[in-house]
Coordinates of C-alpha atoms and ligand atoms in Angstrom, one line a residue:
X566 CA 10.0 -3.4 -6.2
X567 CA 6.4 -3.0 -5.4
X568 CA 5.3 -3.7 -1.9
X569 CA 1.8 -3.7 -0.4
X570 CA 1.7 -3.3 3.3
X571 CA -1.3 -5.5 3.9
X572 CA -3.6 -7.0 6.8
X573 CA -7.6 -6.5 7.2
X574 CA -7.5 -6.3 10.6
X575 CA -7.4 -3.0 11.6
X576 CA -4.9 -0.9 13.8
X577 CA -2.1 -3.8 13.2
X578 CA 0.6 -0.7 12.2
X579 CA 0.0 -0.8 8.3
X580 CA 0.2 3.0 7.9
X581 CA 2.7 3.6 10.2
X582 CA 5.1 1.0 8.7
X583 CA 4.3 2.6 5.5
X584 CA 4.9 5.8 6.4
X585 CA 8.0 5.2 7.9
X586 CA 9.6 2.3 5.9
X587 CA 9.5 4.9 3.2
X588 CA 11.1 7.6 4.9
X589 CA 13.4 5.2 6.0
X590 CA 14.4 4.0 2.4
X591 CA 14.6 7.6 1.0
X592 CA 17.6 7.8 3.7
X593 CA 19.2 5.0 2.2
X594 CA 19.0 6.5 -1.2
X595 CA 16.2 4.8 -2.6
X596 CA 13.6 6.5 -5.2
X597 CA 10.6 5.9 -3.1
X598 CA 6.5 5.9 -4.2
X599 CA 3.8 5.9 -2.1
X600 CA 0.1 4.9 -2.9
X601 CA -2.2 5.6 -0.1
X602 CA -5.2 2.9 -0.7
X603 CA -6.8 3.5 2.3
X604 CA -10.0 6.2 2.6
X605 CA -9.0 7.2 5.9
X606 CA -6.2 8.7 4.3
X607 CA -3.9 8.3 7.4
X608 CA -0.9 7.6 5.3
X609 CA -1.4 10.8 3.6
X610 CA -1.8 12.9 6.4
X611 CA 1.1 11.6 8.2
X612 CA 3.4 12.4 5.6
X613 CA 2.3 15.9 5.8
X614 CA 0.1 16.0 2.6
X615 CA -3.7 17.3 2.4
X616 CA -6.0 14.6 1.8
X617 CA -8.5 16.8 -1.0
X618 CA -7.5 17.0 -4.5
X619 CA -5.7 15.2 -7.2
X620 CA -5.9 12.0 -5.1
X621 CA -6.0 8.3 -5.9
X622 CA -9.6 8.3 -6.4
X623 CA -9.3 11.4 -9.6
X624 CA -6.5 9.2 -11.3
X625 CA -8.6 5.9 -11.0
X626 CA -11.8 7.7 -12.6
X627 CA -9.4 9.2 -15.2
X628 CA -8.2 5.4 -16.1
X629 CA -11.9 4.9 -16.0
X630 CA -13.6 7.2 -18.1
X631 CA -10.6 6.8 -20.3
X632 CA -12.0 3.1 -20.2
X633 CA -15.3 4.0 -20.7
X634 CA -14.6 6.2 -24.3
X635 CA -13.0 3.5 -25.4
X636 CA -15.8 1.6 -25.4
X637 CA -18.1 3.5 -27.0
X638 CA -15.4 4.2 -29.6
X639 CA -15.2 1.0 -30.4
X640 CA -18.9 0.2 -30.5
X641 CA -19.0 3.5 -32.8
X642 CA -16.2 1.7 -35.2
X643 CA -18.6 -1.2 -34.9
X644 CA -21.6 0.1 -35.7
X645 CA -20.8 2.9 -38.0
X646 CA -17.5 2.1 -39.1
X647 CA -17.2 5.5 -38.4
X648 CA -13.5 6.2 -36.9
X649 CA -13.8 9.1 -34.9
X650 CA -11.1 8.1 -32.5
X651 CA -9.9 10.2 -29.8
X652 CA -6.9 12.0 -30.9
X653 CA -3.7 9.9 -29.1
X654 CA -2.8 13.1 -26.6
X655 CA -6.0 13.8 -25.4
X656 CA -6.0 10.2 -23.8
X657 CA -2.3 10.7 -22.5
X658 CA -3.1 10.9 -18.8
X659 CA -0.8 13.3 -16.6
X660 CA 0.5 11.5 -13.7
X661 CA 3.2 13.7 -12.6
X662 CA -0.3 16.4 -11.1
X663 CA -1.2 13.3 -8.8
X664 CA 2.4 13.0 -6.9
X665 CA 3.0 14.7 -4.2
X666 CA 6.5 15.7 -3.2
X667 CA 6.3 15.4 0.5
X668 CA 9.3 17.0 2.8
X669 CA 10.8 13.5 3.5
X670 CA 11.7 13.2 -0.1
X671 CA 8.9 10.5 -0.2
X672 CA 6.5 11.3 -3.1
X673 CA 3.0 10.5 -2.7
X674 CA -0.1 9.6 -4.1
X675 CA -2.6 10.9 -1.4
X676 CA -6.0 9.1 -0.4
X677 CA -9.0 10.9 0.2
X678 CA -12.5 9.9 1.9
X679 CA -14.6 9.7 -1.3
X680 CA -12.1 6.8 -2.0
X681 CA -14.2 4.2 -0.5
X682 CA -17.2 5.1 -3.2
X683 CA -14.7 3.5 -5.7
X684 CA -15.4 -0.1 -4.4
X685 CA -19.0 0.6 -6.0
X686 CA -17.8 1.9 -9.4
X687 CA -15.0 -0.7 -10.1
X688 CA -17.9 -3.3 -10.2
X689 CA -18.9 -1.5 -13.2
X690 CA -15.9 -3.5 -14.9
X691 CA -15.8 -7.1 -15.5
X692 CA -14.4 -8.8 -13.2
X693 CA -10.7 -8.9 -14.2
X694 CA -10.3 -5.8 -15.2
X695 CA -11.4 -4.1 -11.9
X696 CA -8.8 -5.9 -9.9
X697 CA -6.2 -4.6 -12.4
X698 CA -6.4 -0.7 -12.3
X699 CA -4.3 -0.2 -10.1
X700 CA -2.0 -2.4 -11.7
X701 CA -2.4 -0.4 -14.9
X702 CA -1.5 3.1 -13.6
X703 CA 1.7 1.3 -11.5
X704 CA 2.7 0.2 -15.0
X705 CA 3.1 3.6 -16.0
X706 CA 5.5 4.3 -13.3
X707 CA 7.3 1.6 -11.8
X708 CA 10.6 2.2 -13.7
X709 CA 11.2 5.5 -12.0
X710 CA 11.1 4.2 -8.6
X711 CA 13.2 1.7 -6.6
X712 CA 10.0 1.0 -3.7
X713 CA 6.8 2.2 -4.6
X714 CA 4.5 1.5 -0.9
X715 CA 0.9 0.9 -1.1
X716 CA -1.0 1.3 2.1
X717 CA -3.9 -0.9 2.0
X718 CA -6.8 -0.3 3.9
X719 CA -8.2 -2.8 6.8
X720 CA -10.6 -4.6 4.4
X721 CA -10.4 -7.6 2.0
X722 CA -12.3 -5.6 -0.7
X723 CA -11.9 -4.2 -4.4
X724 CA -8.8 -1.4 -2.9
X725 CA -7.1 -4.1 -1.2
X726 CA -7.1 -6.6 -4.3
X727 CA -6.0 -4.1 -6.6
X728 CA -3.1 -3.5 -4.3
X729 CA -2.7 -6.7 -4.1
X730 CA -2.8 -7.6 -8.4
X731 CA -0.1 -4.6 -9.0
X732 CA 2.8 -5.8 -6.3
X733 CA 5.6 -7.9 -6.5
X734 CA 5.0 -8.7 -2.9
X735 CA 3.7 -8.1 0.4
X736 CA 4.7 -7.0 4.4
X737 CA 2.1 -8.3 6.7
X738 CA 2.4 -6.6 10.0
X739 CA 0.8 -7.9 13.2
X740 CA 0.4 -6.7 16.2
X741 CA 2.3 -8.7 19.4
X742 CA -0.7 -9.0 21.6
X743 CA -3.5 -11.7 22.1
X744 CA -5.4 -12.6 19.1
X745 CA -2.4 -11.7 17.2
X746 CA -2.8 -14.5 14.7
X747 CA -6.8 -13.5 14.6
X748 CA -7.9 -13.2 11.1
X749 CA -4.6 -14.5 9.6
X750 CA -6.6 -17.1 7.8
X751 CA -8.9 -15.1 6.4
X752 CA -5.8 -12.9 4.9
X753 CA -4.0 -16.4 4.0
X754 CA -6.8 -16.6 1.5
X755 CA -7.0 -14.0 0.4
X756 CA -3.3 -13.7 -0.4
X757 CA -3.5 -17.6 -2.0
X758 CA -6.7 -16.6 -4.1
X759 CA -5.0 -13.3 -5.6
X760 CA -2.0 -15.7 -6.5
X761 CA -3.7 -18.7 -7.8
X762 CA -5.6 -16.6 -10.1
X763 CA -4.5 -13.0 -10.6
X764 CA -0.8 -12.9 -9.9
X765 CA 1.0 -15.9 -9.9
X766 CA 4.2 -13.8 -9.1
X767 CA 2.8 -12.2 -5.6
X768 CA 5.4 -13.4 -2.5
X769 CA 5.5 -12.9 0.9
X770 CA 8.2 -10.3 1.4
X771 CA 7.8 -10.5 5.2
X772 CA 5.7 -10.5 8.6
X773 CA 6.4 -8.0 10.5
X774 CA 6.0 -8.0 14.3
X775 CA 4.6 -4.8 15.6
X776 CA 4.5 -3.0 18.9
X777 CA 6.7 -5.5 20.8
X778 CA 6.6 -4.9 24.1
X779 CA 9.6 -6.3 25.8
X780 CA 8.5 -5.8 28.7
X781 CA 5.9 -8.7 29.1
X782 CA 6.5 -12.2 28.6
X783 CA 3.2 -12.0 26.1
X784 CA 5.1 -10.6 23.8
X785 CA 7.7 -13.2 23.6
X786 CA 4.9 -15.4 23.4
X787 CA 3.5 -14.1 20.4
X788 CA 7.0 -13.9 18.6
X789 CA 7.0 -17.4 19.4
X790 CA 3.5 -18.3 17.7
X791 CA 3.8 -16.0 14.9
X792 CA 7.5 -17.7 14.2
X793 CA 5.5 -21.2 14.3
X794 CA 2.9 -20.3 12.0
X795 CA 5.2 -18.4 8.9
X796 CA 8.4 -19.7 9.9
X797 CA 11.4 -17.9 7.9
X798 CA 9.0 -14.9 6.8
X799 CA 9.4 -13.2 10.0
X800 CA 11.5 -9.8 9.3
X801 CA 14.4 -10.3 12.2
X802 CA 13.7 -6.6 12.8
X803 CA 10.8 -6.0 15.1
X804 CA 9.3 -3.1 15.7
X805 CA 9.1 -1.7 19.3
X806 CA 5.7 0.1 21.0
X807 CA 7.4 3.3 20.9
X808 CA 5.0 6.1 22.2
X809 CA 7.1 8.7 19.7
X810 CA 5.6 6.7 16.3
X811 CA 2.4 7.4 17.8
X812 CA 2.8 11.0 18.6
X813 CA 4.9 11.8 14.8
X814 CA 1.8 11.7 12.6
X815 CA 0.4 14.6 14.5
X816 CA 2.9 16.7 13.0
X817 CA 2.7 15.4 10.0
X818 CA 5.9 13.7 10.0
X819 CA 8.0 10.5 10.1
X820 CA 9.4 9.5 13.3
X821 CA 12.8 9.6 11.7
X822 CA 12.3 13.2 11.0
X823 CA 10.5 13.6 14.4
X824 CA 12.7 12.1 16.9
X825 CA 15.5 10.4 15.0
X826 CA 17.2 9.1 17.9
X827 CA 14.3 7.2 19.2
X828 CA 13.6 3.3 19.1
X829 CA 10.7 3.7 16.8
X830 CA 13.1 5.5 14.0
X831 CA 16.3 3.1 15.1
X832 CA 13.6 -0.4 14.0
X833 CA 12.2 1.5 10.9
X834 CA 16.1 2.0 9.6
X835 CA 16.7 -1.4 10.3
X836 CA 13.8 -2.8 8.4
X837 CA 14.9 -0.7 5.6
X838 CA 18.1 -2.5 5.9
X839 CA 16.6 -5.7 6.0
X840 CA 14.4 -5.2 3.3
X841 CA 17.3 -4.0 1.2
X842 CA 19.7 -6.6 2.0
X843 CA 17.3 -9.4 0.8
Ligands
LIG1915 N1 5.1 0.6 17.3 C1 4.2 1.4 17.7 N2 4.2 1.9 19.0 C2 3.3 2.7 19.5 N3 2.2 3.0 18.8 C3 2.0 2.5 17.6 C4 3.0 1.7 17.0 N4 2.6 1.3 15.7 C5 1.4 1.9 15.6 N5 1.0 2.6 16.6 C6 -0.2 3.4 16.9 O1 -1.3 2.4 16.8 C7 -2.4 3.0 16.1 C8 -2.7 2.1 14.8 O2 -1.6 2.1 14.0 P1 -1.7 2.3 12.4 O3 -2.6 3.4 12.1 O4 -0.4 2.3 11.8 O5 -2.4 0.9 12.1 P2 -3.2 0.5 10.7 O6 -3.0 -1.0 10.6 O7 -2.7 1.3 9.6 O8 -4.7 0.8 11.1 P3 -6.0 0.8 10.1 O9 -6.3 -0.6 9.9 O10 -7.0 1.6 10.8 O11 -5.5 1.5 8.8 C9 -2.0 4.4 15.7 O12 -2.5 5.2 16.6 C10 -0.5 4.4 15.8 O13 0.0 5.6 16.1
LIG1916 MG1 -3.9 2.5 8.2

């Protein structure tokens, strides 16, 4: 199953829900993947992996120069009738140098900054293909993995739509606090467009309330609203404002590995759980 953990509006607990849910998963036994979409690589980082080298970015410009030979080897077969193919193994990309094995058992293809540069080359494609890169390389290796997790940065642009062209489905988390249905639209169409046109097959796996506080009646407010607006897509499992899933990625870990006993680690199990059960 391929899962993008989506929502523009930043700071909503995307990368923490990624990083986690997949730890999470890899402690119920799943095969778990990991495809950090987001230049500010916090995904990466938080799983403990160094955000240079190998990343996302190198294996989309190896799908894309592979792209690009084609091309002019077929306007070389055209024009010259000349066949001077690439020999079939020099194309043959090599995934397994781009994931990471990571010391929750996660594996991980990292982000790195000079991600955000490939928004500008993918418009060098027409404009099908370069929603569908992504989509391409997850072809290669979906059948190895029960979960691959893309973390999508907090933009509607070229990274986020490739995410979204190459899943099966998506988590939206949002944040339980005013303004927590702010932008929901805006990511309503976006989802609506992608599936209308580019993947018919894209579902709502599930909102995801984040950083409940149950402290303030706000909260309970928000449940309430969000509940209204998607109805039976809320996950039953919230997630808590736990200070401890704030304080894990400094160490480069999961929460589960950091404080296992704590509430943060307890909700992230849970919406494993969920997720599975469905
Ligand atoms: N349940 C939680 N309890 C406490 N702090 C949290 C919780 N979830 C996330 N945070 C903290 O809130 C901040 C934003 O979370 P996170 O980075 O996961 O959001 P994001 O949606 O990925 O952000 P961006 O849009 O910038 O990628 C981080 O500092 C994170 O540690
Ligand atoms: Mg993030």
């Amino acid at each position: 199953m391929i899962v993008s953990i989506f929502n523009q509006k930043g700071g909503v607990g995307k990368t923490t829900s990624v990083v986690n849910l997949s730890v999470a998963l890899v402690k119920e036994g799943k095969k778990v993947l990991v495809i950090d979409m987001d230049p500010q690589a916090n995904t990466t980082t938080g799983l403990g992996v160094d955000k240079e080298g190998d990343s996302v970015y190198d294996l989309f410009n190896e799908i894309l120069d592979g792209k690009n030979e084609k091309e002019e080897n077929e306007e070389l077969e055209e024009n010259e009738e000349d066949k001077k193919t690439i020999p079939e193994d020099k194309k043959r990309i090599d995934f397994s140098k781009y994931i990471k094995e990571t010391e929750s058992g996660v594996l991980l293809i990292n982000s790195e900054s000079s991600l955000s540069g490939l928004e500008v080359e993918l418009v060098n494609l027409d404009p099908v293909s370069r929603t569908e890169v992504l989509k391409e390389i997850i072809g290669k290796l979906e059948e190895e993995y029960d979960f691959i997790l893309i973390d999508c940065p907090p933009s509607l642009g070229l990274l986020s739509i490739n995410a979204l062209v190459a899943s099966d489905s998506i988590i939206i988390p949002i944040q339980t606090e005013y303004y927590a249905l702010e932008g929901v639209s805006e990511l309503m169409n976006t989802y609506k467009l992608v599936k209308d046109s580019l993947n018919k097959d894209l579902e709502i796996e599930g909102v995801l309330l984040t950083m409940f506080d149950k402290r303030t009646n706000l909260s309970y407010e928000v449940v309430e609203e969000v509940k209204s607006y998607f109805k039976n897509k809320v996950f039953k499992t919230m997630i808590p404002r736990n200070v401890r899933l704030a304080e894990a990625p400094s160490y480069g870990k999961s929460v589960l590995e950091y404080e296992e006993r704590s509430k943060g680690a307890t909700a992230y199990k849970m919406l494993a759980q969920e997720l599975i059960g469905e």
